Amino acid sequence: MFELIFILVFIATLLVTGITMMTVFAAAGFALAVMFLMGMVGVVFKILPWLIVIAIGIWFFKNHVYSSR
């Protein structure tokens, strides 16, 4: 899916700016930035269950284990 988004963003950027060597570099940079951000969002969604488990564990420790001392 990310590859399709990369190609669509790259083609759209080339069509908007016109096709010259400078705009090819600009489109490649913009597409790289978009793919970097999409990759970071994908990683966050991938580790989201673990983050929820860690948050519940910290809450349980603070409210039940540590408060009993």
PDB file of N, CA, C and O in Angstrom:
ATOM      1  N   MET A   1       0.818  -1.191   0.000  1.00  0.00           N
ATOM      2  CA  MET A   1       0.000   0.000   0.000  1.00  0.00           C
ATOM      3  C   MET A   1       0.868   1.264   0.000  1.00  0.00           C
ATOM      4  O   MET A   1       0.551   2.230  -0.660  1.00  0.00           O
ATOM      5  N   PHE A   2       1.949   1.235   0.784  1.00  0.00           N
ATOM      6  CA  PHE A   2       2.814   2.412   0.832  1.00  0.00           C
ATOM      7  C   PHE A   2       3.511   2.652  -0.503  1.00  0.00           C
ATOM      8  O   PHE A   2       3.773   3.797  -0.865  1.00  0.00           O
ATOM      9  N   GLU A   3       3.784   1.575  -1.233  1.00  0.00           N
ATOM     10  CA  GLU A   3       4.420   1.746  -2.535  1.00  0.00           C
ATOM     11  C   GLU A   3       3.486   2.455  -3.500  1.00  0.00           C
ATOM     12  O   GLU A   3       3.915   3.312  -4.276  1.00  0.00           O
ATOM     13  N   LEU A   4       2.207   2.113  -3.442  1.00  0.00           N
ATOM     14  CA  LEU A   4       1.222   2.774  -4.296  1.00  0.00           C
ATOM     15  C   LEU A   4       1.100   4.253  -3.940  1.00  0.00           C
ATOM     16  O   LEU A   4       1.056   5.111  -4.826  1.00  0.00           O
ATOM     17  N   ILE A   5       1.084   4.546  -2.654  1.00  0.00           N
ATOM     18  CA  ILE A   5       1.027   5.945  -2.218  1.00  0.00           C
ATOM     19  C   ILE A   5       2.273   6.689  -2.683  1.00  0.00           C
ATOM     20  O   ILE A   5       2.187   7.833  -3.146  1.00  0.00           O
ATOM     21  N   PHE A   6       3.436   6.046  -2.604  1.00  0.00           N
ATOM     22  CA  PHE A   6       4.673   6.670  -3.044  1.00  0.00           C
ATOM     23  C   PHE A   6       4.606   7.016  -4.527  1.00  0.00           C
ATOM     24  O   PHE A   6       4.948   8.131  -4.931  1.00  0.00           O
ATOM     25  N   ILE A   7       4.148   6.082  -5.335  1.00  0.00           N
ATOM     26  CA  ILE A   7       4.080   6.335  -6.777  1.00  0.00           C
ATOM     27  C   ILE A   7       3.072   7.427  -7.096  1.00  0.00           C
ATOM     28  O   ILE A   7       3.335   8.319  -7.917  1.00  0.00           O
ATOM     29  N   LEU A   8       1.915   7.411  -6.432  1.00  0.00           N
ATOM     30  CA  LEU A   8       0.906   8.444  -6.686  1.00  0.00           C
ATOM     31  C   LEU A   8       1.393   9.827  -6.276  1.00  0.00           C
ATOM     32  O   LEU A   8       1.178  10.814  -6.988  1.00  0.00           O
ATOM     33  N   VAL A   9       2.056   9.929  -5.131  1.00  0.00           N
ATOM     34  CA  VAL A   9       2.589  11.214  -4.686  1.00  0.00           C
ATOM     35  C   VAL A   9       3.678  11.692  -5.637  1.00  0.00           C
ATOM     36  O   VAL A   9       3.736  12.876  -5.999  1.00  0.00           O
ATOM     37  N   PHE A  10       4.531  10.788  -6.082  1.00  0.00           N
ATOM     38  CA  PHE A  10       5.612  11.158  -6.989  1.00  0.00           C
ATOM     39  C   PHE A  10       5.066  11.656  -8.324  1.00  0.00           C
ATOM     40  O   PHE A  10       5.480  12.699  -8.832  1.00  0.00           O
ATOM     41  N   ILE A  11       4.105  10.941  -8.893  1.00  0.00           N
ATOM     42  CA  ILE A  11       3.518  11.353 -10.169  1.00  0.00           C
ATOM     43  C   ILE A  11       2.755  12.663 -10.022  1.00  0.00           C
ATOM     44  O   ILE A  11       2.855  13.551 -10.878  1.00  0.00           O
ATOM     45  N   ALA A  12       2.009  12.810  -8.942  1.00  0.00           N
ATOM     46  CA  ALA A  12       1.257  14.041  -8.733  1.00  0.00           C
ATOM     47  C   ALA A  12       2.190  15.242  -8.575  1.00  0.00           C
ATOM     48  O   ALA A  12       1.923  16.320  -9.117  1.00  0.00           O
ATOM     49  N   THR A  13       3.284  15.055  -7.877  1.00  0.00           N
ATOM     50  CA  THR A  13       4.236  16.147  -7.708  1.00  0.00           C
ATOM     51  C   THR A  13       4.878  16.519  -9.039  1.00  0.00           C
ATOM     52  O   THR A  13       5.056  17.701  -9.345  1.00  0.00           O
ATOM     53  N   LEU A  14       5.213  15.529  -9.849  1.00  0.00           N
ATOM     54  CA  LEU A  14       5.773  15.825 -11.167  1.00  0.00           C
ATOM     55  C   LEU A  14       4.768  16.534 -12.062  1.00  0.00           C
ATOM     56  O   LEU A  14       5.126  17.458 -12.806  1.00  0.00           O
ATOM     57  N   LEU A  15       3.512  16.134 -12.015  1.00  0.00           N
ATOM     58  CA  LEU A  15       2.503  16.763 -12.856  1.00  0.00           C
ATOM     59  C   LEU A  15       2.223  18.201 -12.428  1.00  0.00           C
ATOM     60  O   LEU A  15       1.961  19.058 -13.264  1.00  0.00           O
ATOM     61  N   VAL A  16       2.266  18.461 -11.132  1.00  0.00           N
ATOM     62  CA  VAL A  16       1.993  19.816 -10.645  1.00  0.00           C
ATOM     63  C   VAL A  16       3.150  20.760 -10.960  1.00  0.00           C
ATOM     64  O   VAL A  16       2.941  21.898 -11.350  1.00  0.00           O
ATOM     65  N   THR A  17       4.372  20.273 -10.810  1.00  0.00           N
ATOM     66  CA  THR A  17       5.522  21.166 -10.962  1.00  0.00           C
ATOM     67  C   THR A  17       6.070  21.216 -12.376  1.00  0.00           C
ATOM     68  O   THR A  17       6.820  22.116 -12.716  1.00  0.00           O
ATOM     69  N   GLY A  18       5.732  20.280 -13.231  1.00  0.00           N
ATOM     70  CA  GLY A  18       6.351  20.198 -14.551  1.00  0.00           C
ATOM     71  C   GLY A  18       7.565  19.297 -14.459  1.00  0.00           C
ATOM     72  O   GLY A  18       8.106  19.056 -13.374  1.00  0.00           O
ATOM     73  N   ILE A  19       8.023  18.779 -15.587  1.00  0.00           N
ATOM     74  CA  ILE A  19       9.097  17.794 -15.541  1.00  0.00           C
ATOM     75  C   ILE A  19      10.410  18.434 -15.985  1.00  0.00           C
ATOM     76  O   ILE A  19      10.652  18.644 -17.168  1.00  0.00           O
ATOM     77  N   THR A  20      11.249  18.813 -15.014  1.00  0.00           N
ATOM     78  CA  THR A  20      12.631  19.240 -15.245  1.00  0.00           C
ATOM     79  C   THR A  20      13.497  18.493 -14.237  1.00  0.00           C
ATOM     80  O   THR A  20      12.977  17.821 -13.345  1.00  0.00           O
ATOM     81  N   MET A  21      14.795  18.613 -14.377  1.00  0.00           N
ATOM     82  CA  MET A  21      15.683  17.889 -13.462  1.00  0.00           C
ATOM     83  C   MET A  21      15.518  18.391 -12.028  1.00  0.00           C
ATOM     84  O   MET A  21      15.525  17.600 -11.074  1.00  0.00           O
ATOM     85  N   MET A  22      15.347  19.691 -11.861  1.00  0.00           N
ATOM     86  CA  MET A  22      15.186  20.247 -10.515  1.00  0.00           C
ATOM     87  C   MET A  22      13.880  19.765  -9.880  1.00  0.00           C
ATOM     88  O   MET A  22      13.836  19.436  -8.696  1.00  0.00           O
ATOM     89  N   THR A  23      12.809  19.704 -10.672  1.00  0.00           N
ATOM     90  CA  THR A  23      11.542  19.259 -10.097  1.00  0.00           C
ATOM     91  C   THR A  23      11.534  17.754  -9.844  1.00  0.00           C
ATOM     92  O   THR A  23      10.809  17.294  -8.966  1.00  0.00           O
ATOM     93  N   VAL A  24      12.323  16.995 -10.594  1.00  0.00           N
ATOM     94  CA  VAL A  24      12.451  15.566 -10.295  1.00  0.00           C
ATOM     95  C   VAL A  24      13.103  15.388  -8.928  1.00  0.00           C
ATOM     96  O   VAL A  24      12.653  14.570  -8.114  1.00  0.00           O
ATOM     97  N   PHE A  25      14.149  16.169  -8.647  1.00  0.00           N
ATOM     98  CA  PHE A  25      14.786  16.107  -7.325  1.00  0.00           C
ATOM     99  C   PHE A  25      13.830  16.575  -6.229  1.00  0.00           C
ATOM    100  O   PHE A  25      13.782  15.986  -5.148  1.00  0.00           O
ATOM    101  N   ALA A  26      13.076  17.637  -6.510  1.00  0.00           N
ATOM    102  CA  ALA A  26      12.112  18.134  -5.523  1.00  0.00           C
ATOM    103  C   ALA A  26      11.020  17.096  -5.275  1.00  0.00           C
ATOM    104  O   ALA A  26      10.619  16.865  -4.125  1.00  0.00           O
ATOM    105  N   ALA A  27      10.537  16.466  -6.333  1.00  0.00           N
ATOM    106  CA  ALA A  27       9.502  15.444  -6.182  1.00  0.00           C
ATOM    107  C   ALA A  27      10.035  14.244  -5.416  1.00  0.00           C
ATOM    108  O   ALA A  27       9.330  13.667  -4.584  1.00  0.00           O
ATOM    109  N   ALA A  28      11.270  13.841  -5.699  1.00  0.00           N
ATOM    110  CA  ALA A  28      11.863  12.716  -4.974  1.00  0.00           C
ATOM    111  C   ALA A  28      12.015  13.057  -3.494  1.00  0.00           C
ATOM    112  O   ALA A  28      11.739  12.221  -2.622  1.00  0.00           O
ATOM    113  N   GLY A  29      12.424  14.276  -3.182  1.00  0.00           N
ATOM    114  CA  GLY A  29      12.547  14.689  -1.784  1.00  0.00           C
ATOM    115  C   GLY A  29      11.218  14.744  -1.079  1.00  0.00           C
ATOM    116  O   GLY A  29      11.082  14.285   0.072  1.00  0.00           O
ATOM    117  N   PHE A  30      10.211  15.281  -1.763  1.00  0.00           N
ATOM    118  CA  PHE A  30       8.874  15.365  -1.167  1.00  0.00           C
ATOM    119  C   PHE A  30       8.292  13.966  -0.959  1.00  0.00           C
ATOM    120  O   PHE A  30       7.710  13.680   0.093  1.00  0.00           O
ATOM    121  N   ALA A  31       8.456  13.101  -1.955  1.00  0.00           N
ATOM    122  CA  ALA A  31       7.951  11.738  -1.834  1.00  0.00           C
ATOM    123  C   ALA A  31       8.673  10.992  -0.718  1.00  0.00           C
ATOM    124  O   ALA A  31       8.056  10.214   0.017  1.00  0.00           O
ATOM    125  N   LEU A  32       9.978  11.227  -0.574  1.00  0.00           N
ATOM    126  CA  LEU A  32      10.733  10.595   0.503  1.00  0.00           C
ATOM    127  C   LEU A  32      10.222  11.066   1.867  1.00  0.00           C
ATOM    128  O   LEU A  32      10.073  10.265   2.794  1.00  0.00           O
ATOM    129  N   ALA A  33       9.927  12.364   1.994  1.00  0.00           N
ATOM    130  CA  ALA A  33       9.405  12.885   3.257  1.00  0.00           C
ATOM    131  C   ALA A  33       8.036  12.289   3.575  1.00  0.00           C
ATOM    132  O   ALA A  33       7.763  11.913   4.726  1.00  0.00           O
ATOM    133  N   VAL A  34       7.168  12.186   2.564  1.00  0.00           N
ATOM    134  CA  VAL A  34       5.848  11.606   2.789  1.00  0.00           C
ATOM    135  C   VAL A  34       5.972  10.145   3.197  1.00  0.00           C
ATOM    136  O   VAL A  34       5.305   9.685   4.133  1.00  0.00           O
ATOM    137  N   MET A  35       6.834   9.400   2.528  1.00  0.00           N
ATOM    138  CA  MET A  35       7.006   7.996   2.859  1.00  0.00           C
ATOM    139  C   MET A  35       7.630   7.809   4.245  1.00  0.00           C
ATOM    140  O   MET A  35       7.287   6.869   4.970  1.00  0.00           O
ATOM    141  N   PHE A  36       8.516   8.711   4.624  1.00  0.00           N
ATOM    142  CA  PHE A  36       9.104   8.658   5.964  1.00  0.00           C
ATOM    143  C   PHE A  36       8.022   8.852   7.028  1.00  0.00           C
ATOM    144  O   PHE A  36       7.954   8.106   8.012  1.00  0.00           O
ATOM    145  N   LEU A  37       7.154   9.840   6.823  1.00  0.00           N
ATOM    146  CA  LEU A  37       6.075  10.082   7.778  1.00  0.00           C
ATOM    147  C   LEU A  37       5.087   8.925   7.810  1.00  0.00           C
ATOM    148  O   LEU A  37       4.634   8.523   8.883  1.00  0.00           O
ATOM    149  N   MET A  38       4.747   8.375   6.639  1.00  0.00           N
ATOM    150  CA  MET A  38       3.837   7.225   6.598  1.00  0.00           C
ATOM    151  C   MET A  38       4.460   6.008   7.283  1.00  0.00           C
ATOM    152  O   MET A  38       3.757   5.251   7.957  1.00  0.00           O
ATOM    153  N   GLY A  39       5.760   5.831   7.121  1.00  0.00           N
ATOM    154  CA  GLY A  39       6.437   4.730   7.790  1.00  0.00           C
ATOM    155  C   GLY A  39       6.413   4.884   9.297  1.00  0.00           C
ATOM    156  O   GLY A  39       6.223   3.905  10.031  1.00  0.00           O
ATOM    157  N   MET A  40       6.593   6.117   9.778  1.00  0.00           N
ATOM    158  CA  MET A  40       6.547   6.357  11.218  1.00  0.00           C
ATOM    159  C   MET A  40       5.144   6.096  11.768  1.00  0.00           C
ATOM    160  O   MET A  40       4.997   5.524  12.854  1.00  0.00           O
ATOM    161  N   VAL A  41       4.110   6.500  11.028  1.00  0.00           N
ATOM    162  CA  VAL A  41       2.733   6.226  11.451  1.00  0.00           C
ATOM    163  C   VAL A  41       2.487   4.720  11.474  1.00  0.00           C
ATOM    164  O   VAL A  41       1.850   4.197  12.393  1.00  0.00           O
ATOM    165  N   GLY A  42       3.011   4.007  10.482  1.00  0.00           N
ATOM    166  CA  GLY A  42       2.867   2.554  10.453  1.00  0.00           C
ATOM    167  C   GLY A  42       3.529   1.887  11.640  1.00  0.00           C
ATOM    168  O   GLY A  42       2.985   0.933  12.211  1.00  0.00           O
ATOM    169  N   VAL A  43       4.697   2.360  12.029  1.00  0.00           N
ATOM    170  CA  VAL A  43       5.401   1.793  13.182  1.00  0.00           C
ATOM    171  C   VAL A  43       4.613   2.059  14.458  1.00  0.00           C
ATOM    172  O   VAL A  43       4.502   1.184  15.327  1.00  0.00           O
ATOM    173  N   VAL A  44       4.041   3.251  14.588  1.00  0.00           N
ATOM    174  CA  VAL A  44       3.248   3.567  15.786  1.00  0.00           C
ATOM    175  C   VAL A  44       2.038   2.649  15.872  1.00  0.00           C
ATOM    176  O   VAL A  44       1.716   2.125  16.944  1.00  0.00           O
ATOM    177  N   PHE A  45       1.349   2.417  14.744  1.00  0.00           N
ATOM    178  CA  PHE A  45       0.213   1.502  14.760  1.00  0.00           C
ATOM    179  C   PHE A  45       0.649   0.067  15.063  1.00  0.00           C
ATOM    180  O   PHE A  45      -0.093  -0.696  15.679  1.00  0.00           O
ATOM    181  N   LYS A  46       1.847  -0.295  14.642  1.00  0.00           N
ATOM    182  CA  LYS A  46       2.329  -1.646  14.875  1.00  0.00           C
ATOM    183  C   LYS A  46       2.650  -1.878  16.352  1.00  0.00           C
ATOM    184  O   LYS A  46       2.418  -2.977  16.870  1.00  0.00           O
ATOM    185  N   ILE A  47       3.181  -0.871  17.036  1.00  0.00           N
ATOM    186  CA  ILE A  47       3.534  -1.050  18.450  1.00  0.00           C
ATOM    187  C   ILE A  47       2.467  -0.524  19.402  1.00  0.00           C
ATOM    188  O   ILE A  47       2.655  -0.568  20.621  1.00  0.00           O
ATOM    189  N   LEU A  48       1.336  -0.056  18.860  1.00  0.00           N
ATOM    190  CA  LEU A  48       0.270   0.492  19.701  1.00  0.00           C
ATOM    191  C   LEU A  48      -0.244  -0.498  20.753  1.00  0.00           C
ATOM    192  O   LEU A  48      -0.436  -0.093  21.915  1.00  0.00           O
ATOM    193  N   PRO A  49      -0.463  -1.777  20.431  1.00  0.00           N
ATOM    194  CA  PRO A  49      -0.902  -2.696  21.500  1.00  0.00           C
ATOM    195  C   PRO A  49       0.098  -2.806  22.647  1.00  0.00           C
ATOM    196  O   PRO A  49      -0.298  -2.868  23.816  1.00  0.00           O
ATOM    197  N   TRP A  50       1.386  -2.795  22.330  1.00  0.00           N
ATOM    198  CA  TRP A  50       2.391  -2.867  23.385  1.00  0.00           C
ATOM    199  C   TRP A  50       2.404  -1.589  24.225  1.00  0.00           C
ATOM    200  O   TRP A  50       2.603  -1.644  25.444  1.00  0.00           O
ATOM    201  N   LEU A  51       2.198  -0.455  23.591  1.00  0.00           N
ATOM    202  CA  LEU A  51       2.135   0.798  24.355  1.00  0.00           C
ATOM    203  C   LEU A  51       0.941   0.801  25.304  1.00  0.00           C
ATOM    204  O   LEU A  51       1.035   1.288  26.441  1.00  0.00           O
ATOM    205  N   ILE A  52      -0.184   0.255  24.856  1.00  0.00           N
ATOM    206  CA  ILE A  52      -1.364   0.171  25.720  1.00  0.00           C
ATOM    207  C   ILE A  52      -1.097  -0.765  26.896  1.00  0.00           C
ATOM    208  O   ILE A  52      -1.454  -0.452  28.036  1.00  0.00           O
ATOM    209  N   VAL A  53      -0.452  -1.909  26.641  1.00  0.00           N
ATOM    210  CA  VAL A  53      -0.125  -2.850  27.720  1.00  0.00           C
ATOM    211  C   VAL A  53       0.821  -2.201  28.724  1.00  0.00           C
ATOM    212  O   VAL A  53       0.647  -2.349  29.942  1.00  0.00           O
ATOM    213  N   ILE A  54       1.812  -1.464  28.259  1.00  0.00           N
ATOM    214  CA  ILE A  54       2.748  -0.787  29.155  1.00  0.00           C
ATOM    215  C   ILE A  54       2.029   0.266  29.991  1.00  0.00           C
ATOM    216  O   ILE A  54       2.262   0.385  31.200  1.00  0.00           O
ATOM    217  N   ALA A  55       1.128   1.034  29.352  1.00  0.00           N
ATOM    218  CA  ALA A  55       0.385   2.062  30.089  1.00  0.00           C
ATOM    219  C   ALA A  55      -0.500   1.431  31.162  1.00  0.00           C
ATOM    220  O   ALA A  55      -0.588   1.939  32.289  1.00  0.00           O
ATOM    221  N   ILE A  56      -1.160   0.331  30.847  1.00  0.00           N
ATOM    222  CA  ILE A  56      -1.991  -0.361  31.844  1.00  0.00           C
ATOM    223  C   ILE A  56      -1.124  -0.912  32.972  1.00  0.00           C
ATOM    224  O   ILE A  56      -1.490  -0.835  34.158  1.00  0.00           O
ATOM    225  N   GLY A  57       0.046  -1.440  32.629  1.00  0.00           N
ATOM    226  CA  GLY A  57       0.953  -1.955  33.654  1.00  0.00           C
ATOM    227  C   GLY A  57       1.431  -0.860  34.600  1.00  0.00           C
ATOM    228  O   GLY A  57       1.482  -1.057  35.818  1.00  0.00           O
ATOM    229  N   ILE A  58       1.774   0.300  34.055  1.00  0.00           N
ATOM    230  CA  ILE A  58       2.208   1.421  34.898  1.00  0.00           C
ATOM    231  C   ILE A  58       1.066   1.895  35.784  1.00  0.00           C
ATOM    232  O   ILE A  58       1.247   2.153  36.981  1.00  0.00           O
ATOM    233  N   TRP A  59      -0.145   1.984  35.214  1.00  0.00           N
ATOM    234  CA  TRP A  59      -1.305   2.397  36.002  1.00  0.00           C
ATOM    235  C   TRP A  59      -1.573   1.401  37.127  1.00  0.00           C
ATOM    236  O   TRP A  59      -1.819   1.792  38.263  1.00  0.00           O
ATOM    237  N   PHE A  60      -1.508   0.090  36.820  1.00  0.00           N
ATOM    238  CA  PHE A  60      -1.745  -0.934  37.832  1.00  0.00           C
ATOM    239  C   PHE A  60      -0.699  -0.865  38.938  1.00  0.00           C
ATOM    240  O   PHE A  60      -1.029  -0.958  40.122  1.00  0.00           O
ATOM    241  N   PHE A  61       0.560  -0.664  38.556  1.00  0.00           N
ATOM    242  CA  PHE A  61       1.624  -0.591  39.551  1.00  0.00           C
ATOM    243  C   PHE A  61       1.440   0.620  40.460  1.00  0.00           C
ATOM    244  O   PHE A  61       1.582   0.514  41.678  1.00  0.00           O
ATOM    245  N   LYS A  62       1.109   1.780  39.870  1.00  0.00           N
ATOM    246  CA  LYS A  62       0.944   2.991  40.679  1.00  0.00           C
ATOM    247  C   LYS A  62      -0.264   2.918  41.600  1.00  0.00           C
ATOM    248  O   LYS A  62      -0.216   3.391  42.739  1.00  0.00           O
ATOM    249  N   ASN A  63      -1.368   2.347  41.131  1.00  0.00           N
ATOM    250  CA  ASN A  63      -2.610   2.368  41.916  1.00  0.00           C
ATOM    251  C   ASN A  63      -2.791   1.180  42.845  1.00  0.00           C
ATOM    252  O   ASN A  63      -3.492   1.299  43.837  1.00  0.00           O
ATOM    253  N   HIS A  64      -2.192   0.033  42.557  1.00  0.00           N
ATOM    254  CA  HIS A  64      -2.437  -1.136  43.367  1.00  0.00           C
ATOM    255  C   HIS A  64      -1.200  -1.680  44.073  1.00  0.00           C
ATOM    256  O   HIS A  64      -1.291  -2.084  45.228  1.00  0.00           O
ATOM    257  N   VAL A  65      -0.080  -1.693  43.434  1.00  0.00           N
ATOM    258  CA  VAL A  65       1.096  -2.290  44.039  1.00  0.00           C
ATOM    259  C   VAL A  65       1.821  -1.285  44.923  1.00  0.00           C
ATOM    260  O   VAL A  65       2.108  -1.559  46.087  1.00  0.00           O
ATOM    261  N   TYR A  66       2.101  -0.112  44.397  1.00  0.00           N
ATOM    262  CA  TYR A  66       2.887   0.866  45.137  1.00  0.00           C
ATOM    263  C   TYR A  66       2.088   1.531  46.245  1.00  0.00           C
ATOM    264  O   TYR A  66       2.636   1.874  47.284  1.00  0.00           O
ATOM    265  N   SER A  67       0.777   1.694  46.075  1.00  0.00           N
ATOM    266  CA  SER A  67      -0.017   2.378  47.092  1.00  0.00           C
ATOM    267  C   SER A  67      -0.239   1.536  48.338  1.00  0.00           C
ATOM    268  O   SER A  67      -0.595   2.061  49.383  1.00  0.00           O
ATOM    269  N   SER A  68      -0.039   0.231  48.255  1.00  0.00           N
ATOM    270  CA  SER A  68      -0.267  -0.620  49.423  1.00  0.00           C
ATOM    271  C   SER A  68       0.873  -0.561  50.420  1.00  0.00           C
ATOM    272  O   SER A  68       0.750  -1.041  51.519  1.00  0.00           O
ATOM    273  N   ARG A  69       1.991   0.043  50.052  1.00  0.00           N
ATOM    274  CA  ARG A  69       3.133   0.113  50.984  1.00  0.00           C
ATOM    275  C   ARG A  69       3.017   1.245  51.946  1.00  0.00           C
ATOM    276  O   ARG A  69       2.588   2.263  51.862  1.00  0.00           O
TER     277      ARG A  69
END
